[in-house]
Short mmCIF file of C-alpha atoms in Angstrom, two decimals:
data_model
loop_
_atom_site.label_atom_id
_atom_site.label_comp_id
_atom_site.label_asym_id
_atom_site.label_seq_id
_atom_site.Cartn_x
_atom_site.Cartn_y
_atom_site.Cartn_z
CA MET A 267 -2.27 14.39 73.41
CA THR A 268 -2.91 16.25 70.19
CA GLY A 269 -4.57 15.04 67.01
CA LYS A 270 -1.15 14.67 65.46
CA ASP A 271 -0.11 12.30 68.23
CA ILE A 272 -3.16 10.14 67.74
CA PHE A 273 -2.38 9.89 64.07
CA LYS A 274 1.26 9.07 64.73
CA ILE A 275 0.47 6.36 67.26
CA THR A 276 -2.18 4.78 65.07
CA PHE A 277 0.14 4.81 62.08
CA ASN A 278 2.94 3.30 64.14
CA LEU A 279 0.73 0.48 65.43
CA VAL A 280 -0.81 -0.24 62.04
CA VAL A 281 2.57 -0.44 60.30
CA ILE A 282 4.01 -2.81 62.90
CA TYR A 283 0.96 -5.06 62.89
CA VAL A 284 0.83 -5.20 59.11
CA ILE A 285 4.51 -6.19 59.03
CA GLY A 286 3.85 -8.82 61.68
CA GLY A 287 0.90 -10.15 59.70
CA VAL A 288 2.92 -10.34 56.49
CA ILE A 289 5.73 -12.24 58.24
CA LEU A 290 3.29 -14.74 59.74
CA ALA A 291 1.49 -15.21 56.43
CA THR A 292 4.78 -15.84 54.62
CA VAL A 293 5.93 -18.41 57.16
CA TYR A 294 2.53 -20.09 57.05
CA ALA A 295 2.47 -20.23 53.25
CA TRP A 296 5.94 -21.70 53.33
CA THR A 297 5.40 -24.31 56.04
CA SER A 298 1.79 -25.41 55.62
CA PRO A 299 2.31 -27.58 52.48
CA ILE A 300 5.16 -29.34 54.26
CA MET A 301 3.00 -29.80 57.36
CA TYR A 302 0.19 -31.21 55.22
CA ARG A 303 2.52 -33.63 53.45
CA ASN A 304 3.95 -34.72 56.80
CA ALA A 305 0.47 -35.34 58.16
CA VAL A 306 -0.52 -37.51 55.18
CA LEU A 307 2.72 -39.46 55.36
CA GLU A 308 2.36 -39.88 59.08
CA LYS A 309 -1.14 -41.25 58.72
CA GLU A 310 -0.01 -43.83 56.19
CA GLN A 311 2.81 -44.88 58.45
CA ALA A 312 0.50 -44.99 61.44
CA LEU A 313 -1.88 -47.31 59.56
CA LYS A 314 0.96 -49.60 58.55
CA LYS A 315 2.27 -49.72 62.08
CA LEU A 316 -1.12 -50.78 63.42
CA MET A 317 -1.38 -53.69 61.00
CA PRO A 318 2.14 -54.75 60.11
CA GLU A 319 0.82 -58.10 58.86
CA ALA A 320 -1.34 -56.50 56.19
CA ASP A 321 0.01 -55.78 52.75
CA LYS A 322 -2.93 -53.66 51.67
CA ILE A 323 -4.94 -51.17 53.71
CA GLU A 324 -7.89 -49.57 51.97
CA LYS A 325 -10.35 -46.97 53.10
CA ILE A 326 -13.87 -48.31 53.06
CA GLY A 327 -15.92 -45.50 54.51
CA ASP A 328 -16.43 -42.42 56.65
CA TRP A 329 -18.23 -42.00 59.91
CA SER A 330 -18.52 -39.33 62.53
CA ILE A 331 -18.25 -39.24 66.30
CA HIS A 332 -18.55 -36.13 68.50
CA GLU A 333 -19.38 -34.33 65.26
CA LYS A 334 -15.90 -35.05 64.00
CA HIS A 335 -15.18 -36.71 60.72
CA ALA A 336 -13.33 -40.03 60.87
CA GLU A 337 -12.49 -42.86 58.51
CA TYR A 338 -12.34 -46.61 58.63
CA PHE A 339 -10.23 -49.04 56.69
CA ILE A 340 -10.03 -52.68 55.75
CA ALA A 341 -6.75 -54.57 56.05
CA LYS A 342 -6.04 -57.39 53.64
CA LYS A 343 -3.26 -59.87 53.23
CA GLY A 344 -3.37 -61.17 49.75
CA ASP A 345 -7.07 -61.66 49.12
CA SER A 346 -8.17 -62.50 52.63
CA ILE A 347 -9.42 -59.95 55.10
CA ILE A 348 -7.35 -59.95 58.26
CA GLY A 349 -8.92 -57.06 60.10
CA TYR A 350 -10.13 -53.50 60.19
CA ILE A 351 -8.73 -50.17 61.30
CA ILE A 352 -10.95 -47.36 62.47
CA GLN A 353 -10.23 -43.80 63.46
CA SER A 354 -12.17 -42.56 66.45
CA PHE A 355 -12.38 -39.68 68.88
CA GLY A 356 -12.79 -39.65 72.63
CA LYS A 357 -13.83 -36.66 74.72
CA GLY A 358 -10.98 -36.23 77.17
CA TYR A 359 -10.23 -33.83 79.96
CA SER A 360 -9.15 -30.92 77.79
CA SER A 361 -9.37 -32.14 74.21
CA TYR A 362 -10.78 -34.66 71.79
CA ILE A 363 -8.38 -37.59 71.63
CA ASP A 364 -7.78 -38.73 68.07
CA THR A 365 -7.14 -42.46 68.05
CA LEU A 366 -6.62 -45.27 65.57
CA ILE A 367 -7.81 -48.75 66.50
CA ALA A 368 -6.89 -51.96 64.74
CA VAL A 369 -9.13 -55.00 65.23
CA ASP A 370 -8.90 -58.50 63.82
CA LYS A 371 -11.68 -60.34 61.92
CA ASP A 372 -13.46 -61.15 65.19
CA PHE A 373 -13.35 -57.50 66.27
CA LYS A 374 -10.85 -58.08 69.04
CA VAL A 375 -8.63 -55.05 69.49
CA GLN A 376 -5.07 -55.68 68.30
CA ARG A 377 -3.37 -52.34 68.73
CA ILE A 378 -4.33 -48.75 69.28
CA ASN A 379 -2.49 -45.56 68.62
CA ILE A 380 -3.04 -42.00 69.78
CA LEU A 381 -2.67 -39.58 66.89
CA LYS A 382 -3.42 -36.27 68.48
CA HIS A 383 -4.61 -34.85 71.77
CA ALA A 384 -4.09 -31.89 74.09
CA GLU A 385 -4.45 -33.56 77.48
CA THR A 386 -2.55 -32.30 80.52
CA PRO A 387 1.19 -32.74 79.97
CA GLY A 388 2.58 -35.20 82.50
CA LEU A 389 -0.76 -36.69 83.48
CA GLY A 390 -3.19 -37.11 80.60
CA ASP A 391 -0.49 -37.51 78.00
CA GLU A 392 0.45 -40.82 79.60
CA ILE A 393 -2.18 -42.30 77.27
CA GLU A 394 0.57 -42.17 74.66
CA THR A 395 2.83 -44.54 76.58
CA ASP A 396 3.27 -48.09 75.34
CA SER A 397 2.37 -49.55 78.70
CA PHE A 398 -1.08 -47.98 78.47
CA LYS A 399 -1.66 -48.81 74.81
CA LYS A 400 -0.47 -52.40 75.27
CA GLN A 401 -3.38 -53.04 77.61
CA PHE A 402 -5.76 -53.02 74.67
CA GLU A 403 -4.24 -56.11 73.04
CA GLU A 404 -6.81 -58.86 72.53
CA LYS A 405 -9.60 -57.00 74.33
CA ASP A 406 -13.09 -57.55 73.00
CA LEU A 407 -16.01 -55.15 73.33
CA GLU A 408 -17.06 -56.46 76.77
CA HIS A 409 -13.64 -55.87 78.28
CA LEU A 410 -13.21 -52.30 77.12
CA GLU A 411 -13.80 -50.82 80.52
CA VAL A 412 -11.61 -48.76 82.82
CA LEU A 413 -10.95 -49.91 86.36
CA LYS A 414 -9.05 -47.95 88.96
CA SER A 415 -7.66 -51.09 90.60
CA ASP A 416 -4.98 -53.45 89.31
CA THR A 417 -6.37 -55.40 86.39
CA THR A 418 -5.24 -57.19 83.28
CA GLU A 419 -8.69 -58.36 82.25
CA TYR A 420 -9.93 -54.81 81.81
CA VAL A 421 -8.06 -51.57 81.22
CA GLN A 422 -6.32 -50.05 84.19
CA ALA A 423 -6.67 -46.28 84.59
CA ILE A 424 -3.59 -44.08 84.62
CA SER A 425 -3.22 -42.61 88.09
CA GLY A 426 -4.10 -38.94 87.98
CA ALA A 427 -5.65 -39.26 84.54
CA THR A 428 -8.82 -41.31 84.92
CA ILE A 429 -10.77 -39.01 82.62
CA SER A 430 -8.25 -39.34 79.80
CA SER A 431 -8.06 -43.12 80.29
CA ARG A 432 -11.84 -43.39 80.18
CA ALA A 433 -12.03 -41.15 77.11
CA VAL A 434 -9.70 -43.44 75.19
CA THR A 435 -11.18 -46.72 76.39
CA GLU A 436 -14.88 -46.22 76.89
CA ASP A 437 -15.39 -43.42 74.39
CA ALA A 438 -13.01 -43.65 71.43
CA VAL A 439 -12.14 -47.35 71.30
CA LYS A 440 -15.46 -48.75 72.49
CA ASN A 441 -17.57 -46.62 70.17
CA GLY A 442 -15.24 -47.28 67.27
CA VAL A 443 -15.37 -51.06 67.72
CA GLU A 444 -19.13 -50.96 68.27
CA PHE A 445 -19.58 -49.00 65.06
CA LEU A 446 -17.37 -51.41 63.13
CA ILE A 447 -19.27 -54.45 64.38
CA LYS A 448 -22.60 -52.88 63.49
CA THR A 449 -21.62 -51.65 60.02
CA ILE A 450 -19.50 -54.56 58.89
CA LYS A 451 -22.06 -57.12 60.09
CA GLU A 452 -24.90 -55.24 58.43
CA GLU A 453 -22.96 -54.99 55.22
CA GLY A 454 -22.19 -58.68 55.44
CA ALA A 455 -25.87 -59.46 55.96
CA GLU A 456 -26.81 -57.37 52.96
CA HIS A 457 -24.16 -59.14 50.96
CA ASP A 458 -25.63 -62.50 51.90
CA ARG A 459 -29.12 -61.43 50.92
CA GLN A 460 -27.97 -60.22 47.56
CA SER A 461 -26.00 -63.31 46.68
CA MET B 757 37.54 -6.54 78.38
CA THR B 758 35.09 -4.77 80.65
CA ASP B 759 32.34 -5.48 78.13
CA LYS B 760 32.80 -9.22 78.40
CA VAL B 761 32.56 -9.14 82.18
CA ASN B 762 29.35 -7.18 81.89
CA TYR B 763 27.78 -9.75 79.62
CA LEU B 764 28.73 -12.55 81.96
CA ASP B 765 27.18 -10.58 84.82
CA LEU B 766 23.99 -10.20 82.80
CA VAL B 767 23.79 -13.94 82.30
CA LYS B 768 24.52 -14.63 85.97
CA ASN B 769 21.98 -12.03 86.99
CA GLY B 770 19.31 -13.92 85.12
CA ILE B 771 20.23 -17.26 86.63
CA PHE B 772 20.73 -16.25 90.26
CA LYS B 773 20.01 -12.72 91.35
CA GLU B 774 16.89 -12.19 89.29
CA ASN B 775 15.86 -15.77 88.65
CA THR B 776 12.43 -15.58 87.04
CA ILE B 777 10.79 -18.14 89.25
CA PHE B 778 12.73 -18.21 92.51
CA LYS B 779 13.38 -14.47 92.80
CA LEU B 780 10.95 -12.53 90.63
CA ALA B 781 8.15 -15.10 91.13
CA LEU B 782 6.99 -14.63 87.55
CA SER B 783 5.60 -17.34 85.28
CA LEU B 784 4.68 -19.55 88.21
CA CYS B 785 1.82 -21.08 86.26
CA PRO B 786 4.01 -22.99 83.77
CA SER B 787 6.49 -23.77 86.51
CA ILE B 788 3.74 -25.86 88.10
CA ALA B 789 1.92 -27.03 84.99
CA VAL B 790 4.77 -28.63 83.08
CA THR B 791 7.23 -29.70 85.76
CA ASN B 792 5.86 -33.10 86.67
CA LYS B 793 8.47 -34.75 84.46
CA LEU B 794 12.12 -33.81 84.07
CA GLU B 795 11.87 -34.13 80.30
CA ASN B 796 8.88 -31.77 80.13
CA GLY B 797 10.55 -29.19 82.32
CA PHE B 798 13.72 -29.31 80.27
CA LEU B 799 11.96 -29.00 76.90
CA MET B 800 9.80 -26.14 78.14
CA GLY B 801 12.91 -24.40 79.47
CA VAL B 802 14.68 -24.72 76.11
CA ALA B 803 11.65 -23.38 74.23
CA VAL B 804 11.39 -20.41 76.59
CA LEU B 805 15.12 -19.73 76.33
CA PHE B 806 14.87 -19.52 72.55
CA VAL B 807 11.78 -17.32 72.49
CA GLN B 808 13.14 -15.05 75.24
CA VAL B 809 16.38 -14.41 73.37
CA MET B 810 14.65 -13.77 70.04
CA VAL B 811 12.04 -11.49 71.60
CA ASN B 812 14.68 -9.50 73.48
CA ILE B 813 16.70 -9.02 70.30
CA THR B 814 13.67 -7.98 68.26
CA VAL B 815 12.39 -5.58 70.88
CA SER B 816 15.83 -4.06 71.24
CA ILE B 817 16.19 -3.53 67.48
CA MET B 818 12.73 -1.99 67.25
CA ARG B 819 12.83 0.06 70.45
CA LYS B 820 13.38 3.36 68.61
CA PHE B 821 10.45 2.82 66.24
CA ILE B 822 7.93 1.91 68.88
CA HIS B 823 5.90 4.76 70.28
CA PRO B 824 6.03 4.43 74.10
CA ARG B 825 2.24 4.56 74.39
CA ILE B 826 1.70 1.45 72.31
CA ARG B 827 4.70 -0.55 73.45
CA LEU B 828 2.73 -3.28 75.21
CA PRO B 829 0.55 -4.30 72.24
CA VAL B 830 3.66 -4.26 70.06
CA PHE B 831 5.58 -6.44 72.52
CA MET B 832 2.69 -8.87 72.58
CA LEU B 833 2.74 -8.99 68.78
CA ILE B 834 6.48 -9.69 68.77
CA ILE B 835 6.11 -12.44 71.37
CA SER B 836 3.17 -14.14 69.72
CA GLY B 837 4.81 -13.70 66.32
CA TRP B 838 7.96 -15.48 67.42
CA VAL B 839 6.00 -18.20 69.17
CA THR B 840 3.84 -18.82 66.10
CA VAL B 841 6.82 -18.80 63.75
CA THR B 842 8.66 -21.26 65.99
CA ASP B 843 5.57 -23.42 66.25
CA MET B 844 4.99 -23.56 62.50
CA THR B 845 8.60 -24.12 61.45
CA MET B 846 9.05 -26.83 64.04
CA ALA B 847 5.87 -28.58 62.95
CA ALA B 848 7.14 -28.56 59.38
CA PHE B 849 10.81 -29.38 59.77
CA ALA B 850 11.26 -31.06 63.12
CA ARG B 851 8.27 -33.39 63.42
CA GLU B 852 9.79 -35.58 66.11
CA VAL B 853 10.79 -32.71 68.37
CA TYR B 854 7.49 -31.00 67.70
CA LYS B 855 5.59 -34.04 68.92
CA GLU B 856 7.32 -33.66 72.28
CA MET B 857 7.28 -29.89 72.57
CA GLY B 858 4.28 -28.84 70.51
CA LEU B 859 2.00 -28.84 73.53
CA TYR B 860 4.13 -26.26 75.31
CA ILE B 861 5.23 -23.86 72.64
CA GLN B 862 1.89 -22.13 72.24
CA LEU B 863 1.65 -21.64 75.98
CA ILE B 864 4.70 -19.37 75.88
CA VAL B 865 2.65 -16.49 74.43
CA ALA B 866 1.09 -15.92 77.83
CA PHE B 867 4.31 -16.03 79.85
CA ALA B 868 4.67 -13.01 82.07
CA SER B 869 8.42 -13.46 82.29
CA ILE B 870 9.02 -12.83 78.59
CA LEU B 871 6.86 -9.71 78.46
CA ALA B 872 8.46 -8.50 81.68
CA ARG B 873 12.00 -8.77 80.28
CA ALA B 874 11.00 -7.07 77.03
CA GLU B 875 9.51 -4.20 79.01
CA MET B 876 12.10 -3.92 81.79
CA PHE B 877 15.28 -4.59 79.86
CA ALA B 878 15.21 -4.98 76.10
CA SER B 879 13.18 -1.83 75.45
CA LYS B 880 15.83 0.26 77.22
CA ASN B 881 19.06 -1.40 76.12
CA LYS B 882 21.17 -2.09 73.06
CA ILE B 883 21.01 -5.33 71.12
CA ALA B 884 24.03 -7.15 72.60
CA PRO B 885 23.14 -6.63 76.28
CA SER B 886 19.50 -7.48 75.51
CA MET B 887 20.57 -10.71 73.93
CA PHE B 888 22.67 -11.67 76.94
CA ASP B 889 19.90 -10.68 79.29
CA GLY B 890 17.63 -12.99 77.29
CA ILE B 891 20.16 -15.80 77.55
CA GLY B 892 20.53 -15.25 81.29
CA MET B 893 16.81 -15.07 81.93
CA GLY B 894 16.15 -18.07 79.70
CA LEU B 895 18.87 -20.13 81.39
CA GLY B 896 17.54 -19.09 84.79
CA PHE B 897 14.07 -20.25 83.82
CA LEU B 898 15.46 -23.49 82.39
CA PHE B 899 17.47 -24.05 85.56
CA ALA B 900 14.44 -23.47 87.79
CA LEU B 901 12.20 -25.77 85.74
CA VAL B 902 14.83 -28.51 85.70
CA VAL B 903 15.33 -28.34 89.48
CA ILE B 904 11.59 -28.36 90.19
CA SER B 905 10.82 -31.16 87.74
CA PHE B 906 13.81 -33.18 88.96
CA PHE B 907 12.35 -33.38 92.46
CA ARG B 908 8.77 -33.79 91.33
CA GLU B 909 9.48 -36.67 88.98
CA LEU B 910 11.87 -38.35 91.40
CA LEU B 911 9.43 -38.19 94.31
CA GLY B 912 6.16 -38.44 92.41
CA LYS B 913 7.04 -41.18 89.96
CA GLY B 914 10.30 -42.61 91.26
CA SER B 915 11.93 -42.05 87.90
CA LEU B 916 14.11 -39.53 86.09
CA TRP B 917 13.62 -38.69 82.39
CA GLY B 918 11.33 -41.71 82.21
CA TYR B 919 13.89 -44.16 83.63
CA PRO B 920 12.84 -45.76 86.90
CA ILE B 921 15.20 -44.95 89.79
CA ILE B 922 13.33 -45.66 93.00
CA HIS B 923 11.40 -48.90 93.14
CA ALA B 924 8.88 -48.04 95.80
CA LYS B 925 5.38 -46.67 95.74
CA PRO B 926 5.91 -43.00 94.83
CA LEU B 927 4.27 -39.96 96.40
CA LEU B 928 1.61 -39.39 93.79
CA ILE B 929 0.82 -35.94 95.18
CA MET B 930 4.11 -34.63 93.83
CA ILE B 931 3.06 -34.97 90.19
CA LEU B 932 -0.38 -33.52 90.84
CA PRO B 933 -0.83 -29.74 90.85
CA ALA B 934 -0.77 -29.61 94.65
CA GLY B 935 2.70 -31.12 94.63
CA GLY B 936 3.77 -28.44 92.20
CA PHE B 937 2.89 -25.74 94.71
CA LEU B 938 4.75 -27.61 97.42
CA ALA B 939 7.86 -28.09 95.29
CA VAL B 940 7.95 -24.50 94.04
CA GLY B 941 7.36 -23.11 97.52
CA ILE B 942 9.99 -25.21 99.24
CA LEU B 943 12.61 -24.65 96.54
CA MET B 944 11.88 -20.92 96.45
CA GLY B 945 12.40 -20.77 100.20
CA PHE B 946 15.58 -22.79 99.92
CA PHE B 947 17.11 -20.58 97.25
CA ASN B 948 16.22 -17.42 99.12
CA TRP B 949 17.71 -18.83 102.31
CA ILE B 950 20.95 -19.58 100.46
CA SER B 951 21.14 -16.14 98.90
CA VAL B 952 20.45 -14.41 102.21
CA ARG B 953 23.26 -16.38 103.84
CA TYR B 954 25.56 -15.70 100.91
CA GLU B 955 24.88 -11.97 101.03
CA ASN B 956 25.47 -11.84 104.77
CA LYS B 957 28.83 -13.52 104.36
CA THR B 958 30.05 -11.20 101.62
CA ARG B 959 29.04 -8.14 103.56
#
């Protein structure tokens, strides 16, 4: 291999990689605004879906779990508060599971939704199924626990995906509800003192 | 006329004689990882089919500009480029499909089968045959994934494409990784047994 060859090969590789980089950058510049808009729209729709009874859902604050930024919302119907929605994360088998949890005034879980995760396809991603998410209806803080046996009182683990089930139930949902109870009650107490 | 027959042979070659999974035993990792549901296997197969065809075409077009010493890094760039482009455009324009397939698309970058076809076929052949080789290989992969996931979902969950079929306690092992090895091994043996018998008969 002569010096000329080295130059030729390097030039060849550089040209091809630069072209590849330009193509990727163009596609990214073209698609990323659309992706961002989709994500915003999707979040709004996801919030509405969790609290179909509410006619107004407002953000009331930020919090963080697993060093990730999350938000929480208040749901109103007319002037009365009917519940809260909180975003939370659970540490799963292979990813952080991004969830939304809707609770009523008494902090009983109404619905949950899984926004994003990268759990094992076919096992862990069963957390997205309705039959799993339905289990959270009307569960209060004490009953947010995963059991491996048949149960309706608690949350039943998905077979083959106990870690993902636990991450959703005992990490994301439980911590989210706990945080809501603590913050909202504290705020309420402060409110009472002031008035 | 002879050209057409050749193309058909290329497609058939990919599905039967050189089936990626059952004959070449390439890309066995995804064939176990994503085949616990028929739907997953099918979607993965379609994604691979698309990427394989596009990569084969691109490599074939560029084969004269690529210095032989750097062909592997360039092939990797082409593969990852196509995968990323597919990933981004799908996320932007086909949200619903992306939600189902997004998990798998990025995995395709590391598929041995795609790199192998770019190296063994597309880098030595013209565009049209490369495209048909890609179609054949992609269909072969799709076929293998569908067959494996068909049996795994049926036995492991008692359902097909999410619809319950068998109402009995399923063999959970079939949807776990161990069941994947069992299914791939048994089906690989079965297909090789058939092809050995078939070859003996034609001889």
